[in-house]
């Protein structure tokens, strides 16, 4: 993989009543070509500012932002406009032109670029609308569409100039859960079909889990944790990441701990990942090492395309440490909680 | 009854109505030509807008406020020497055009600025993100999106101009206002006064209806 987007020591502050208020501190991030990179944070964490730095809707006060190795902050007016053609963007509130039809909205970036003939624009728009499933709505106005349909128009419009990066600014936050899933599926398909790099910001862990390959957790203008979604999701290191994970899982970690105070023996958390998830490992290990076990809580699900399982076990017996080694050897992550 | 109607100088009323319409059309045309760019410039140079220029904005805003705070009857008098230089006379239909435009254009510009501010910032941002130039943002997104608001602003302005044209009759501007002053005020011929009022009322109704229709035609929300 090659790097397509890189933040190097990027800082941004705003002046509010003669005072500098920091929005982002020393951000270092790398996005690889073809991946879906998620940035999660609460409102006010600075994620909105961060994503707007990529196409320079906001300018950083310090640091470099490299798109395809080129520092965007050094671009002149014309260079910036060329860059923006190569970076599509969709928005929480869609931001479609209400005075134009669906087809005219999708054609708008093509007309602005002025590089295509009328015939080319027409066939391109038809293909894009077909791709997002809105062909029969081509001559409607945005006001006549549902939220999900509007975001599909937004996606078609963002893809019109064949960008290499797509920025998603809380693209599903204004949609209901079902529509959210269908829009996320569309983004996933597009990512694979076009090998399009997607950078998205969200406050919903569910979006990250369904769609992203890697994630950065943003808190008060700093990246507090980043890595593969599977890693961050299964073993969140920072309190803020932990909060996001447990929120999405409806699990209260502390409550669990106190609830199991009276449970005998050791308290162990096992994490399966990938193919081991479906292996009958637990029974085998317990039998071999002659242990008693109780499953206190557990979940088995998928993170994007990776199946995973996480079990909280109460263990009793003589050979617990051997059993744990056995698990580790089989590639599981073992956390000894008590 | 027939006598009363016969006593009304119908040919003169017809002529005065035509004068009013000509004054209205010409002054509105120039109001649009001057006020629209002024309003757009006012919007663009405003705080946190595309071409933020605080000094330019403040100067324009100040001049517009001055012009808008001068009562139109005073503006008519103050403008007389200027009108004589531009047109050659400060009387009649031609003579009333410059004060009408100077009275209405700043008003219209301010309304255009307000209409443009109503456009969702997200739409400007999205257009910027496509790589649009400022010109493309203004003419491709801002103005089309604000068009219903701009048409509504033009409707309010043209109706204000109707009353301004009537007022310009006081200083010999011609048209229905002039007629009302000469017959109604100087000769106490109330019937003529009533006819002019009815005609002006019809004109205002018609313009408002037309404006509303156009706003509806261009609204896609």
Coordinates of C-alpha atoms in Angstrom, one line a residue, chain A:
Chain A
X1 CA 0.0 0.0 0.0
X2 CA 1.1 3.5 -0.6
X3 CA 0.3 6.6 1.5
X4 CA -2.2 8.9 0.0
X5 CA -2.8 11.3 2.8
X6 CA -0.6 12.4 5.6
X7 CA -0.9 14.9 8.4
X8 CA 2.5 16.0 9.8
X9 CA 2.4 18.0 13.1
X10 CA -0.7 19.8 12.1
X11 CA -2.1 22.4 14.5
X12 CA -5.1 24.7 14.2
X13 CA -6.4 27.3 16.5
X14 CA -9.2 29.9 16.2
X15 CA -9.2 33.4 17.5
X16 CA -12.1 34.0 19.7
X17 CA -12.4 37.4 21.4
X18 CA -8.6 38.2 20.9
X19 CA -7.7 34.8 22.3
X20 CA -6.3 31.7 20.6
X21 CA -8.5 28.7 21.2
X22 CA -6.8 25.5 20.1
X23 CA -8.8 23.2 17.9
X24 CA -6.1 20.7 16.9
X25 CA -2.7 19.9 18.5
X26 CA 0.2 18.2 16.7
X27 CA -1.9 15.8 14.6
X28 CA 0.1 13.1 12.9
X29 CA -1.9 10.7 10.8
X30 CA -1.3 8.5 7.8
X31 CA -4.0 7.2 5.4
X32 CA -3.1 4.5 3.0
X33 CA -4.5 4.4 -0.5
X34 CA -7.6 2.3 -0.8
X35 CA -8.4 2.1 2.9
X36 CA -11.4 3.4 4.8
X37 CA -10.1 5.5 7.6
X38 CA -12.4 6.6 10.4
X39 CA -11.9 9.5 12.8
X40 CA -14.2 9.2 15.9
X41 CA -14.7 11.9 18.5
X42 CA -17.3 13.6 20.5
X43 CA -18.7 16.9 19.3
X44 CA -16.1 19.6 19.9
X45 CA -13.2 17.1 19.6
X46 CA -12.0 18.8 16.4
X47 CA -12.9 16.2 13.9
X48 CA -14.9 18.5 11.7
X49 CA -11.9 20.9 11.5
X50 CA -9.6 18.0 10.9
X51 CA -11.4 16.7 7.8
X52 CA -11.8 20.2 6.4
X53 CA -8.1 20.6 6.4
X54 CA -7.7 17.9 3.7
X55 CA -9.3 20.0 1.0
X56 CA -8.3 23.3 2.7
X57 CA -11.8 24.4 3.6
X58 CA -9.9 25.3 6.7
X59 CA -6.2 26.3 6.8
X60 CA -3.9 24.8 9.4
X61 CA -1.7 27.2 11.5
X62 CA 1.2 24.8 11.6
X63 CA 2.3 21.6 10.0
X64 CA 2.0 20.0 6.6
X65 CA -0.8 18.1 5.0
X66 CA 0.3 15.9 2.1
X67 CA -2.1 14.6 -0.5
X68 CA -0.3 12.2 -2.8
X69 CA 2.9 13.6 -1.4
X70 CA 2.1 17.2 -2.2
X71 CA 1.8 19.7 0.6
X72 CA -1.7 21.2 0.0
X73 CA -0.9 24.3 2.1
X74 CA 1.6 25.4 -0.5
X75 CA -0.9 25.3 -3.4
X76 CA -1.9 28.4 -5.3
X77 CA -5.6 29.1 -6.2
X78 CA -5.5 27.0 -9.4
X79 CA -3.6 24.2 -7.7
X80 CA -6.1 24.1 -4.9
X81 CA -9.0 23.9 -7.3
X82 CA -7.4 21.0 -9.1
X83 CA -6.8 19.3 -5.7
X84 CA -10.4 19.7 -4.7
X85 CA -11.5 18.0 -7.9
X86 CA -9.6 15.0 -6.8
X87 CA -11.1 15.0 -3.3
X88 CA -14.8 14.4 -3.1
X89 CA -16.8 15.4 -0.1
X90 CA -20.2 14.5 1.4
X91 CA -21.9 16.2 4.3
X92 CA -24.2 15.5 7.2
X93 CA -26.9 17.8 5.8
X94 CA -26.2 16.8 2.2
X95 CA -25.7 20.4 1.0
X96 CA -27.4 19.9 -2.3
X97 CA -28.5 22.8 -4.4
X98 CA -32.2 23.1 -3.9
X99 CA -32.6 25.1 -7.2
X100 CA -31.2 22.2 -9.3
X101 CA -32.6 18.8 -10.1
X102 CA -30.9 15.6 -9.0
X103 CA -29.2 15.2 -12.4
X104 CA -28.1 18.9 -12.4
X105 CA -26.7 18.6 -8.9
X106 CA -24.5 15.6 -10.0
X107 CA -23.5 17.5 -13.2
X108 CA -22.5 20.6 -11.3
X109 CA -19.0 19.6 -10.4
X110 CA -18.4 18.5 -13.9
X111 CA -19.6 21.8 -15.3
X112 CA -17.5 23.7 -12.8
X113 CA -14.4 21.8 -13.9
X114 CA -15.2 22.6 -17.5
X115 CA -13.3 19.6 -18.9
X116 CA -16.1 17.6 -20.4
X117 CA -18.5 18.0 -23.3
X118 CA -22.3 18.1 -22.8
X119 CA -22.6 14.5 -24.1
X120 CA -19.9 13.3 -21.8
X121 CA -21.5 15.0 -18.8
X122 CA -24.9 13.5 -19.7
X123 CA -23.6 9.9 -19.9
X124 CA -21.5 10.3 -16.8
X125 CA -24.4 11.6 -14.8
X126 CA -26.6 8.8 -16.0
X127 CA -24.0 6.2 -15.0
X128 CA -23.5 7.8 -11.5
X129 CA -27.2 8.0 -10.8
X130 CA -27.5 4.4 -11.9
X131 CA -24.7 3.4 -9.6
X132 CA -26.4 5.0 -6.5
X133 CA -29.8 3.7 -7.6
X134 CA -31.5 7.0 -8.3
X135 CA -32.0 6.8 -12.1
X136 CA -35.7 7.3 -11.9
X137 CA -35.4 10.4 -9.7
X138 CA -33.0 12.3 -12.1
X139 CA -35.4 15.1 -12.8
X140 CA -36.7 15.6 -9.2
X141 CA -35.6 18.4 -7.0
X142 CA -33.8 17.6 -3.7
X143 CA -36.8 18.7 -1.6
X144 CA -38.8 15.8 -3.1
X145 CA -36.3 13.2 -1.9
X146 CA -35.9 11.3 1.4
X147 CA -32.7 11.8 3.5
X148 CA -31.1 8.6 2.3
X149 CA -31.8 9.5 -1.3
X150 CA -30.4 13.0 -0.8
X151 CA -27.2 11.4 0.6
X152 CA -27.0 9.1 -2.4
X153 CA -27.2 12.2 -4.6
X154 CA -24.4 13.7 -2.5
X155 CA -22.3 10.6 -3.1
X156 CA -22.9 10.6 -6.8
X157 CA -22.0 14.3 -6.9
X158 CA -18.8 13.7 -4.9
X159 CA -17.8 10.9 -7.3
X160 CA -18.5 12.9 -10.5
X161 CA -15.0 14.1 -11.0
X162 CA -13.5 10.7 -10.2
X163 CA -11.7 11.7 -7.0
X164 CA -9.1 9.5 -5.4
X165 CA -10.2 10.4 -1.9
X166 CA -13.7 10.8 -0.5
X167 CA -14.3 12.8 2.6
X168 CA -17.4 12.0 4.7
X169 CA -18.4 14.6 7.2
X170 CA -20.8 12.8 9.6
X171 CA -22.5 11.5 6.4
X172 CA -25.0 9.3 8.2
X173 CA -25.6 11.3 11.4
X174 CA -28.8 12.8 10.0
X175 CA -30.2 9.4 8.9
X176 CA -32.2 6.7 10.6
X177 CA -30.5 3.4 11.5
X178 CA -31.8 1.5 8.5
X179 CA -30.9 4.2 6.0
X180 CA -27.5 4.5 7.7
X181 CA -26.8 0.9 7.0
X182 CA -27.7 1.1 3.3
X183 CA -25.6 4.3 2.9
X184 CA -22.7 2.6 4.6
X185 CA -23.1 -0.5 2.4
X186 CA -23.0 1.8 -0.7
X187 CA -19.8 3.5 0.6
X188 CA -18.2 0.0 1.2
X189 CA -19.1 -1.1 -2.3
X190 CA -17.7 2.1 -3.9
X191 CA -14.5 1.7 -1.9
X192 CA -14.0 -1.7 -3.3
X193 CA -15.1 -1.1 -6.9
X194 CA -13.2 2.1 -7.4
X195 CA -10.4 1.5 -4.9
X196 CA -11.4 4.8 -3.5
X197 CA -9.8 6.0 -0.3
X198 CA -12.4 7.1 2.2
X199 CA -11.8 9.3 5.2
X200 CA -14.8 9.7 7.5
X201 CA -15.6 11.4 10.7
X202 CA -18.3 10.3 13.0
X203 CA -19.4 10.1 16.6
X204 CA -20.9 6.7 16.2
X205 CA -18.7 3.6 16.9
X206 CA -21.2 1.6 14.9
X207 CA -20.2 3.4 11.7
X208 CA -16.5 2.7 12.4
X209 CA -17.2 -0.9 13.2
X210 CA -19.2 -1.6 10.0
X211 CA -17.1 0.3 7.5
X212 CA -13.6 1.3 8.6
X213 CA -10.3 -0.5 8.3
X214 CA -8.4 1.8 10.7
X215 CA -9.5 4.4 13.2
X216 CA -8.2 7.3 15.1
X217 CA -9.8 8.5 18.3
X218 CA -9.8 12.2 18.7
X219 CA -10.3 13.9 22.0
X220 CA -9.9 17.6 22.7
X221 CA -7.9 18.2 19.5
X222 CA -5.5 15.3 20.0
X223 CA -5.3 11.8 18.6
X224 CA -5.4 9.7 21.7
X225 CA -5.4 6.3 20.1
X226 CA -5.2 5.0 16.5
X227 CA -4.8 1.6 14.8
X228 CA -6.7 -1.2 13.2
X229 CA -10.4 -1.0 14.0
X230 CA -10.3 -4.6 15.4
X231 CA -7.5 -3.7 17.8
X232 CA -9.0 -0.5 19.0
X233 CA -12.4 -2.1 19.3
X234 CA -11.4 -5.2 21.2
X235 CA -8.7 -3.6 23.3
X236 CA -9.5 0.1 23.6
X237 CA -6.5 1.6 25.4
X238 CA -7.7 5.2 26.1
X239 CA -10.7 6.0 28.4
X240 CA -12.3 7.9 25.5
X241 CA -12.0 4.9 23.2
X242 CA -13.3 2.7 25.9
X243 CA -16.3 4.9 26.3
X244 CA -17.1 4.8 22.6
X245 CA -16.8 1.0 22.5
X246 CA -18.9 0.3 25.5
X247 CA -21.5 2.8 24.4
X248 CA -21.9 1.0 21.1
X249 CA -22.1 -2.4 22.9
X250 CA -24.3 -1.3 25.7
X251 CA -21.8 -2.7 28.2
X252 CA -20.9 -1.1 31.4
X253 CA -17.5 -2.4 32.3
X254 CA -17.5 -1.3 35.9
X255 CA -20.9 -2.7 36.6
X256 CA -19.8 -6.0 35.2
X257 CA -16.8 -6.1 37.5
X258 CA -18.8 -5.5 40.6
X259 CA -21.6 -7.9 39.5
X260 CA -19.1 -10.8 39.4
X261 CA -17.4 -10.1 42.7
X262 CA -19.1 -13.1 44.3
X263 CA -18.0 -15.4 41.4
X264 CA -15.5 -18.1 42.5
X265 CA -12.1 -18.5 41.0
X266 CA -10.2 -16.5 38.3
X267 CA -11.8 -14.0 36.0
X268 CA -10.4 -14.2 32.5
X269 CA -11.3 -12.3 29.3
X270 CA -10.6 -14.2 26.1
X271 CA -10.6 -12.6 22.7
X272 CA -10.9 -14.7 19.6
X273 CA -10.3 -13.1 16.2
X274 CA -10.6 -14.2 12.7
X275 CA -11.0 -17.9 12.0
X276 CA -10.2 -19.0 15.6
X277 CA -13.6 -17.5 16.4
X278 CA -15.4 -20.5 15.1
X279 CA -13.0 -23.2 16.4
X280 CA -14.2 -25.5 19.3
X281 CA -11.2 -24.4 21.3
X282 CA -12.8 -23.5 24.6
X283 CA -14.2 -27.0 25.3
X284 CA -11.0 -28.7 24.2
X285 CA -8.8 -26.7 26.5
X286 CA -11.1 -27.0 29.4
X287 CA -11.2 -30.8 29.0
X288 CA -7.5 -31.2 28.6
X289 CA -6.6 -29.1 31.7
X290 CA -9.6 -30.4 33.7
X291 CA -11.1 -27.0 34.5
X292 CA -14.5 -25.9 35.4
X293 CA -15.7 -22.8 33.7
X294 CA -18.7 -20.5 33.6
X295 CA -19.4 -17.9 30.9
X296 CA -20.2 -14.7 32.5
X297 CA -20.7 -12.5 29.5
X298 CA -19.8 -12.7 25.8
X299 CA -20.3 -11.5 22.3
X300 CA -19.6 -12.9 19.0
X301 CA -19.9 -10.6 16.0
X302 CA -18.0 -9.2 13.0
X303 CA -16.0 -6.0 12.7
X304 CA -16.2 -5.1 9.1
X305 CA -15.0 -8.5 7.6
X306 CA -13.3 -9.9 10.7
X307 CA -15.3 -12.2 12.9
X308 CA -14.5 -11.9 16.6
X309 CA -15.6 -13.3 19.9
X310 CA -15.0 -12.0 23.4
X311 CA -15.8 -14.1 26.5
X312 CA -15.7 -13.3 30.1
X313 CA -15.0 -16.5 32.0
X314 CA -14.9 -17.6 35.6
X315 CA -12.4 -20.4 35.9
X316 CA -11.8 -23.0 38.6
X317 CA -9.2 -25.8 38.7
X318 CA -5.6 -26.7 39.3
X319 CA -4.0 -26.0 35.9
X320 CA -5.3 -22.5 35.0
X321 CA -2.0 -21.1 34.0
X322 CA -1.3 -24.0 31.6
X323 CA -4.8 -23.5 30.1
X324 CA -4.1 -19.8 29.6
X325 CA -0.8 -20.6 27.9
X326 CA -2.7 -23.0 25.7
X327 CA -5.1 -20.2 24.7
X328 CA -2.3 -17.8 24.0
X329 CA -0.6 -20.4 21.9
X330 CA -3.7 -20.8 19.8
X331 CA -3.6 -17.1 19.0
X332 CA -6.2 -15.8 21.5
X333 CA -5.7 -12.7 23.6
X334 CA -5.9 -13.5 27.3
X335 CA -6.6 -10.9 29.9
X336 CA -6.4 -11.9 33.5
X337 CA -8.9 -9.6 35.3
X338 CA -8.7 -11.3 38.7

